[in-house]
XYZ file of N, CA and C in Angstrom:
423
model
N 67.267 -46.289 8.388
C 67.926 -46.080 9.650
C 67.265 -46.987 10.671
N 67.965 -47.428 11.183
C 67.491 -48.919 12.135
C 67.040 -48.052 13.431
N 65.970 -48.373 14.183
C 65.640 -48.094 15.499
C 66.633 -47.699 16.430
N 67.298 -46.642 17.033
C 67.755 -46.475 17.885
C 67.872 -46.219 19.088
N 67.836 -46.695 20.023
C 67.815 -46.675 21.452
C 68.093 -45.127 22.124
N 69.391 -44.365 21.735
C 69.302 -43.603 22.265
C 68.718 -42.537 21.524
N 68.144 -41.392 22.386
C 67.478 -39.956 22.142
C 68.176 -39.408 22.394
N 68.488 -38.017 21.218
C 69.393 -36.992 21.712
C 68.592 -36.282 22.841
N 69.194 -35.271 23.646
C 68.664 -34.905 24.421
C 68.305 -33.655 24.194
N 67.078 -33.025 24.334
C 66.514 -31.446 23.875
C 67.567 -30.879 25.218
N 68.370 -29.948 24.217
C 68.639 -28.718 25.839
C 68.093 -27.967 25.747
N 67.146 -27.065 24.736
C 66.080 -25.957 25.033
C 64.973 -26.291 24.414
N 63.682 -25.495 24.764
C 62.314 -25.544 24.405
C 62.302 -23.687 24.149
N 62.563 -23.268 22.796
C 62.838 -21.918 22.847
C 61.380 -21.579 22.606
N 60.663 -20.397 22.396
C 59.372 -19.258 22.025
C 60.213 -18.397 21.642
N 60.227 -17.874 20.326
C 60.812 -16.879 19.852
C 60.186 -15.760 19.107
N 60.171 -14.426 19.862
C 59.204 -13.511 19.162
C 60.333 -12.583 18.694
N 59.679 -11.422 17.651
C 59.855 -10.537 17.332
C 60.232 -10.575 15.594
N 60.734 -9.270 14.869
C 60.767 -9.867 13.508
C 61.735 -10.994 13.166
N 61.626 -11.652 11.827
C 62.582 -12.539 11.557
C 62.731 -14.134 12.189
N 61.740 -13.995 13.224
C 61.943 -15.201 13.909
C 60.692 -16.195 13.621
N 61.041 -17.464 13.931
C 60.080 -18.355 13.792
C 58.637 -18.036 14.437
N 57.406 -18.143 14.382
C 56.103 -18.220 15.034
C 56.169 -19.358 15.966
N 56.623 -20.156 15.623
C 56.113 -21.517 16.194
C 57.701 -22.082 17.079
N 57.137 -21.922 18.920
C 58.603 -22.803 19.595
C 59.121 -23.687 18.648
N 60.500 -23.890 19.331
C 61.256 -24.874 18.398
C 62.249 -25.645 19.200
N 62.654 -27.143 19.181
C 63.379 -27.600 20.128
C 64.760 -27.310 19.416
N 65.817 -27.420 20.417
C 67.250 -27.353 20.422
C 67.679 -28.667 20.522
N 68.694 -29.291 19.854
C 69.221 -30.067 20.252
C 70.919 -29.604 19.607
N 71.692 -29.006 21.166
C 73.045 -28.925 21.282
C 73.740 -28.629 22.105
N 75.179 -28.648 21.752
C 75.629 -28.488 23.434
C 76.094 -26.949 23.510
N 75.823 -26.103 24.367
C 76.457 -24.959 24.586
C 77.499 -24.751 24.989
N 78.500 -25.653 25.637
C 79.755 -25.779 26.195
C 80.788 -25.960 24.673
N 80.318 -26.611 23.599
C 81.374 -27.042 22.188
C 80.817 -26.134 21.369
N 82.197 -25.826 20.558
C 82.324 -24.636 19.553
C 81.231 -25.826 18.383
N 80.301 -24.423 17.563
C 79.197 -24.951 17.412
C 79.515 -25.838 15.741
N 81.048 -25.706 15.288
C 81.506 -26.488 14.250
C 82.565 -27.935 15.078
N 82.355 -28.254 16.131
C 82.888 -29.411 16.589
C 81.488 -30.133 16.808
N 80.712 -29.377 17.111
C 79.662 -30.458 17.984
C 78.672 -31.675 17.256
N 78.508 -33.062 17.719
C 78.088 -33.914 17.212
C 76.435 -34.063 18.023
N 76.183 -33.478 18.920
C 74.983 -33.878 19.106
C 73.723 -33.364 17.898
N 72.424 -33.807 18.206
C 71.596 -33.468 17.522
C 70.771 -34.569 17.006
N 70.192 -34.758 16.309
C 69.371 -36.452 15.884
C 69.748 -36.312 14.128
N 70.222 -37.255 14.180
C 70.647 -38.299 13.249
C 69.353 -38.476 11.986
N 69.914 -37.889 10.843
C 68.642 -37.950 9.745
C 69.453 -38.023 8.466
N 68.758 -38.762 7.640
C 69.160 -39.399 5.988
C 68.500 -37.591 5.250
N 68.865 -37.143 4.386
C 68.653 -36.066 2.969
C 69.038 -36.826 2.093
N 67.221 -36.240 1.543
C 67.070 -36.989 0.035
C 66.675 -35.781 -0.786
N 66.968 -36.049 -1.996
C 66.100 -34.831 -2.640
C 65.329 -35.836 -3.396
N 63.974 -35.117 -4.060
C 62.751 -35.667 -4.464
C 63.018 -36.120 -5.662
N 62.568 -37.547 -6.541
C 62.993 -37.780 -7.651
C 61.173 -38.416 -8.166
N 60.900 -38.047 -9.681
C 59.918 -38.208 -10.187
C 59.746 -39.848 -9.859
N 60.321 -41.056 -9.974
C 60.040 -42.711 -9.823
C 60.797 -42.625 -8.416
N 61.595 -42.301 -7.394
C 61.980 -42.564 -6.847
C 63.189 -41.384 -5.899
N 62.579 -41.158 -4.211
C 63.941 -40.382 -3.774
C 65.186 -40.801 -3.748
N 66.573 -39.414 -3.908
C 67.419 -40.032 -4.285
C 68.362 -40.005 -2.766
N 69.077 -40.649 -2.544
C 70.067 -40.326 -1.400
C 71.074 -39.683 -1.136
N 71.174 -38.647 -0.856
C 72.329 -37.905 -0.540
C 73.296 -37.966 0.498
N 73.091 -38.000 1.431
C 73.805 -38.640 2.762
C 72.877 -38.305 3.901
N 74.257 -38.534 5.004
C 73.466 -38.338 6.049
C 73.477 -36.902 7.261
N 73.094 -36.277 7.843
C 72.994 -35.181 8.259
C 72.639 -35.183 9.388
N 72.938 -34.095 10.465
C 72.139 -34.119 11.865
C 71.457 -32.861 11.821
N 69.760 -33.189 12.343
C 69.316 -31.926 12.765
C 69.538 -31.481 13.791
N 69.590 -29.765 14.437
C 70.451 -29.232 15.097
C 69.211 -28.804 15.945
N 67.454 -28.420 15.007
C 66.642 -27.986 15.897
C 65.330 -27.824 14.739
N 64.407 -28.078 15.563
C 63.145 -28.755 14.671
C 62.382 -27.648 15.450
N 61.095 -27.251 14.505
C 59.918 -26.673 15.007
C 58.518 -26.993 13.929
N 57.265 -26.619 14.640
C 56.243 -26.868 13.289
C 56.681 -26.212 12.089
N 57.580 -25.209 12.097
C 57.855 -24.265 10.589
C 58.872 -24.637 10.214
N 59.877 -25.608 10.488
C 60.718 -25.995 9.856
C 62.284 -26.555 10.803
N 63.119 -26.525 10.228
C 64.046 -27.340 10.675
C 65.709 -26.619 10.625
N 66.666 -26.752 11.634
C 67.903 -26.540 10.593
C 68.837 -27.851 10.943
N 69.723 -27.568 10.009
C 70.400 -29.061 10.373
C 71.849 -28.535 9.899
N 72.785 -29.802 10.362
C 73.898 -29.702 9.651
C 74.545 -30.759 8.525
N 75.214 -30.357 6.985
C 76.098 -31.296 6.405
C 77.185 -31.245 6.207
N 77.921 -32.037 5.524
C 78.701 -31.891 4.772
C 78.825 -31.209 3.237
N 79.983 -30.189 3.378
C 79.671 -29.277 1.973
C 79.595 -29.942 0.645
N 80.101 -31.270 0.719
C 80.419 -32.026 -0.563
C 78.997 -32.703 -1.074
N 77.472 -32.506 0.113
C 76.373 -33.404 -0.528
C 75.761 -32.303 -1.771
N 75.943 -30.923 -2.368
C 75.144 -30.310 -2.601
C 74.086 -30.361 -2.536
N 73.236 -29.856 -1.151
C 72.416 -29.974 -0.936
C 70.980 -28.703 -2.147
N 70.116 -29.288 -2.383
C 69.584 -28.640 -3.532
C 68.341 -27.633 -3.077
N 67.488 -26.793 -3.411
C 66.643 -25.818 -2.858
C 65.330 -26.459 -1.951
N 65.410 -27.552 -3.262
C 64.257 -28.732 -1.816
C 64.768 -29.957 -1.811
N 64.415 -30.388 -0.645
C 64.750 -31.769 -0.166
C 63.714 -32.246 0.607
N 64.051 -33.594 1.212
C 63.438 -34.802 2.059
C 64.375 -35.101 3.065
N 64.196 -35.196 4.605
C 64.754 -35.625 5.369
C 63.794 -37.029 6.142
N 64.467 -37.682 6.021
C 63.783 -38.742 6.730
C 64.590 -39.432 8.361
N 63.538 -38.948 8.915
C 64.206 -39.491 10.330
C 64.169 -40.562 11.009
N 63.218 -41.790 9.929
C 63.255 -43.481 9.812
C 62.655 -43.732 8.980
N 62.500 -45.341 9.057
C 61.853 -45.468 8.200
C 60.465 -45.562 7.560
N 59.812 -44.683 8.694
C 58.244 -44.146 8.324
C 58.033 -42.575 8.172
N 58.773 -42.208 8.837
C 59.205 -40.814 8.790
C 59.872 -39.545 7.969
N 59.039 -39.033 7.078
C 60.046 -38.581 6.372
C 59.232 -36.957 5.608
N 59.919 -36.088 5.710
C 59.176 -34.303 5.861
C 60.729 -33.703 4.518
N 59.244 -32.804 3.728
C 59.922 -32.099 2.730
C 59.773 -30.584 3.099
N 61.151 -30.220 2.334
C 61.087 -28.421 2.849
C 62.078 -27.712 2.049
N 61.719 -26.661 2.101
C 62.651 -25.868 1.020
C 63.397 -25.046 1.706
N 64.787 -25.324 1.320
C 66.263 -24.319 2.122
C 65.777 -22.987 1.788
N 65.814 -22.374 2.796
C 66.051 -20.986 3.053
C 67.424 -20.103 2.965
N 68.195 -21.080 3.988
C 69.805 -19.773 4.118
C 70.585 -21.595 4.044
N 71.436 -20.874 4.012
C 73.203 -21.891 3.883
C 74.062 -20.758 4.487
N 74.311 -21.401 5.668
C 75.817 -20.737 6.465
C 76.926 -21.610 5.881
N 77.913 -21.276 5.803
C 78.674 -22.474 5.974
C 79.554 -21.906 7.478
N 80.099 -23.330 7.689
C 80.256 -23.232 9.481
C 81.904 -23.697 9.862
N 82.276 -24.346 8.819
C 83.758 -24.412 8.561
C 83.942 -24.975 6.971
N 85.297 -25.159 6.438
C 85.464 -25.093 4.959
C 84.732 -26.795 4.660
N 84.683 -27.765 5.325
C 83.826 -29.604 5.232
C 82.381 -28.940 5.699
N 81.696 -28.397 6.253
C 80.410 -28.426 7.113
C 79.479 -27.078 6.825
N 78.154 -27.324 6.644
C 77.335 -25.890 6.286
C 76.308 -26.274 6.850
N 75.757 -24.911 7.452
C 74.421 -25.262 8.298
C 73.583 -24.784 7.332
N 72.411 -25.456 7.451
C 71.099 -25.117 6.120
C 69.592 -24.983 7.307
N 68.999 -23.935 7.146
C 67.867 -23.472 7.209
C 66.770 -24.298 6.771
N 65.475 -24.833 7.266
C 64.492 -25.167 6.076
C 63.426 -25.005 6.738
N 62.519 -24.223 5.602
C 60.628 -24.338 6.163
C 60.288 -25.158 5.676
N 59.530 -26.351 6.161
C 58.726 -27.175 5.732
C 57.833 -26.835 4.540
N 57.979 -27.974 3.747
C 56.825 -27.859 2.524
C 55.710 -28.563 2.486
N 54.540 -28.148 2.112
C 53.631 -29.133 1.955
C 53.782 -30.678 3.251
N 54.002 -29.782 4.573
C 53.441 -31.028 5.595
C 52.796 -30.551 6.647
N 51.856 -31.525 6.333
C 51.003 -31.621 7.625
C 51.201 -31.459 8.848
N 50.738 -30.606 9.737
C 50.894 -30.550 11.253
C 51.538 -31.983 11.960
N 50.182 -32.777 11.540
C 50.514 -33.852 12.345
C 51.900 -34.374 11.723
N 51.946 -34.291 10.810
C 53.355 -35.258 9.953
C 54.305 -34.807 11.336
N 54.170 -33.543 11.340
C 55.712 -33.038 11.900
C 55.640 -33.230 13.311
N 54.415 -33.049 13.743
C 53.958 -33.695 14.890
C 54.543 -34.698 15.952
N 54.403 -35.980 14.637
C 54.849 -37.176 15.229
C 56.449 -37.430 15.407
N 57.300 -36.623 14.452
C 58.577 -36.367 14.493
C 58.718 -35.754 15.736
N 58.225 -34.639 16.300
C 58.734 -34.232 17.757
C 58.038 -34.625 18.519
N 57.078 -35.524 18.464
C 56.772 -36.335 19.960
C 57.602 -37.239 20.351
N 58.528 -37.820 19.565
C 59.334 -38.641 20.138
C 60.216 -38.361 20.993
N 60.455 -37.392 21.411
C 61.106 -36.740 22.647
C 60.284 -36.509 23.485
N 60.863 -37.116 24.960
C 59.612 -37.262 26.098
C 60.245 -35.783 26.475
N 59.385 -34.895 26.113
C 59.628 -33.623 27.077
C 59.182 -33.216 28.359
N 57.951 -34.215 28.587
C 57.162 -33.735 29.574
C 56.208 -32.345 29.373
N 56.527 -31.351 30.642
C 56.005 -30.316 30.069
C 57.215 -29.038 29.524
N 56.823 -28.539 28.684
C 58.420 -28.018 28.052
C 57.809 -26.742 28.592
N 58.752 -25.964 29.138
C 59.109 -24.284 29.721
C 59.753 -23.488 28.590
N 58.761 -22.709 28.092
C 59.137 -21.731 27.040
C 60.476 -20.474 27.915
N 61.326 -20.311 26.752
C 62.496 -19.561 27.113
C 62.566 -18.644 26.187
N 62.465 -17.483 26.276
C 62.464 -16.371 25.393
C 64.383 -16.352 25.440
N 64.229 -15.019 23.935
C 65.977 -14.917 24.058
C 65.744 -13.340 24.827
């Protein structure tokens, strides 16, 4: 994926307590005004699943909202997406994690859940610093 100029834009910096929910804030990237199976925002990422000589390519996907514990994103129903995968968000960049849930969100499109596997703080780190947040204001639900 070639360098891109534009940044999606975070619309929330959530903190989410209580059971079931993530430990760790998590950014948003979407629009609240579009029904949430039209909407195209979000950042732009390649799914791979892991191959013993080599990852393989599956297509391409947008994540919808990233945190240190993991990620969700959206595809297309036709990539079968598999229990673990690789998302790479360039070409230095790239975090493994194992699906949790599969919504599907219309009969082409399914939203997928994932906790990170085996990555490093910093790995994931450097993936959400690239959004200049400044200082981000935690928003409970």
């Amino acid at each position: 994926m070639s360098g891109q100029s534009l940044k999606p834009q975070v619309v929330e910096w959530v903190e989410e307590l209580g059971p079931g929910r993530r430990e760790t804030p998590r950014l948003y990237f979407h629009d609240g005004e579009t029904p949430f199976d039209r909407q195209s925002s979000g950042l732009p990422a390649q799914l791979l699943t892991p191959g013993f000589f080599r990852d393989h390519l599956l297509g391409r996907i947008i994540v919808k909202d990233i945190s240190l514990g993991g990620a969700g994103f959206l595809a297309p129903v036709r990539l079968h997406v598999p229990d673990r995968i690789l998302i790479r968000f360039d070409a230095v960049s790239m975090l493994a994690g194992d699906v949790l849930h599969r919504r599907p969100i219309e009969p082409l499109l399914c939203f997928y859940g994932v906790r990170w596997f085996q990555c490093k703080p910093q790995q994931i780190e450097s993936v959400m610093r690239r959004w200049d947040l400044g200082d981000p204001v935690a928003v409970s639900d």
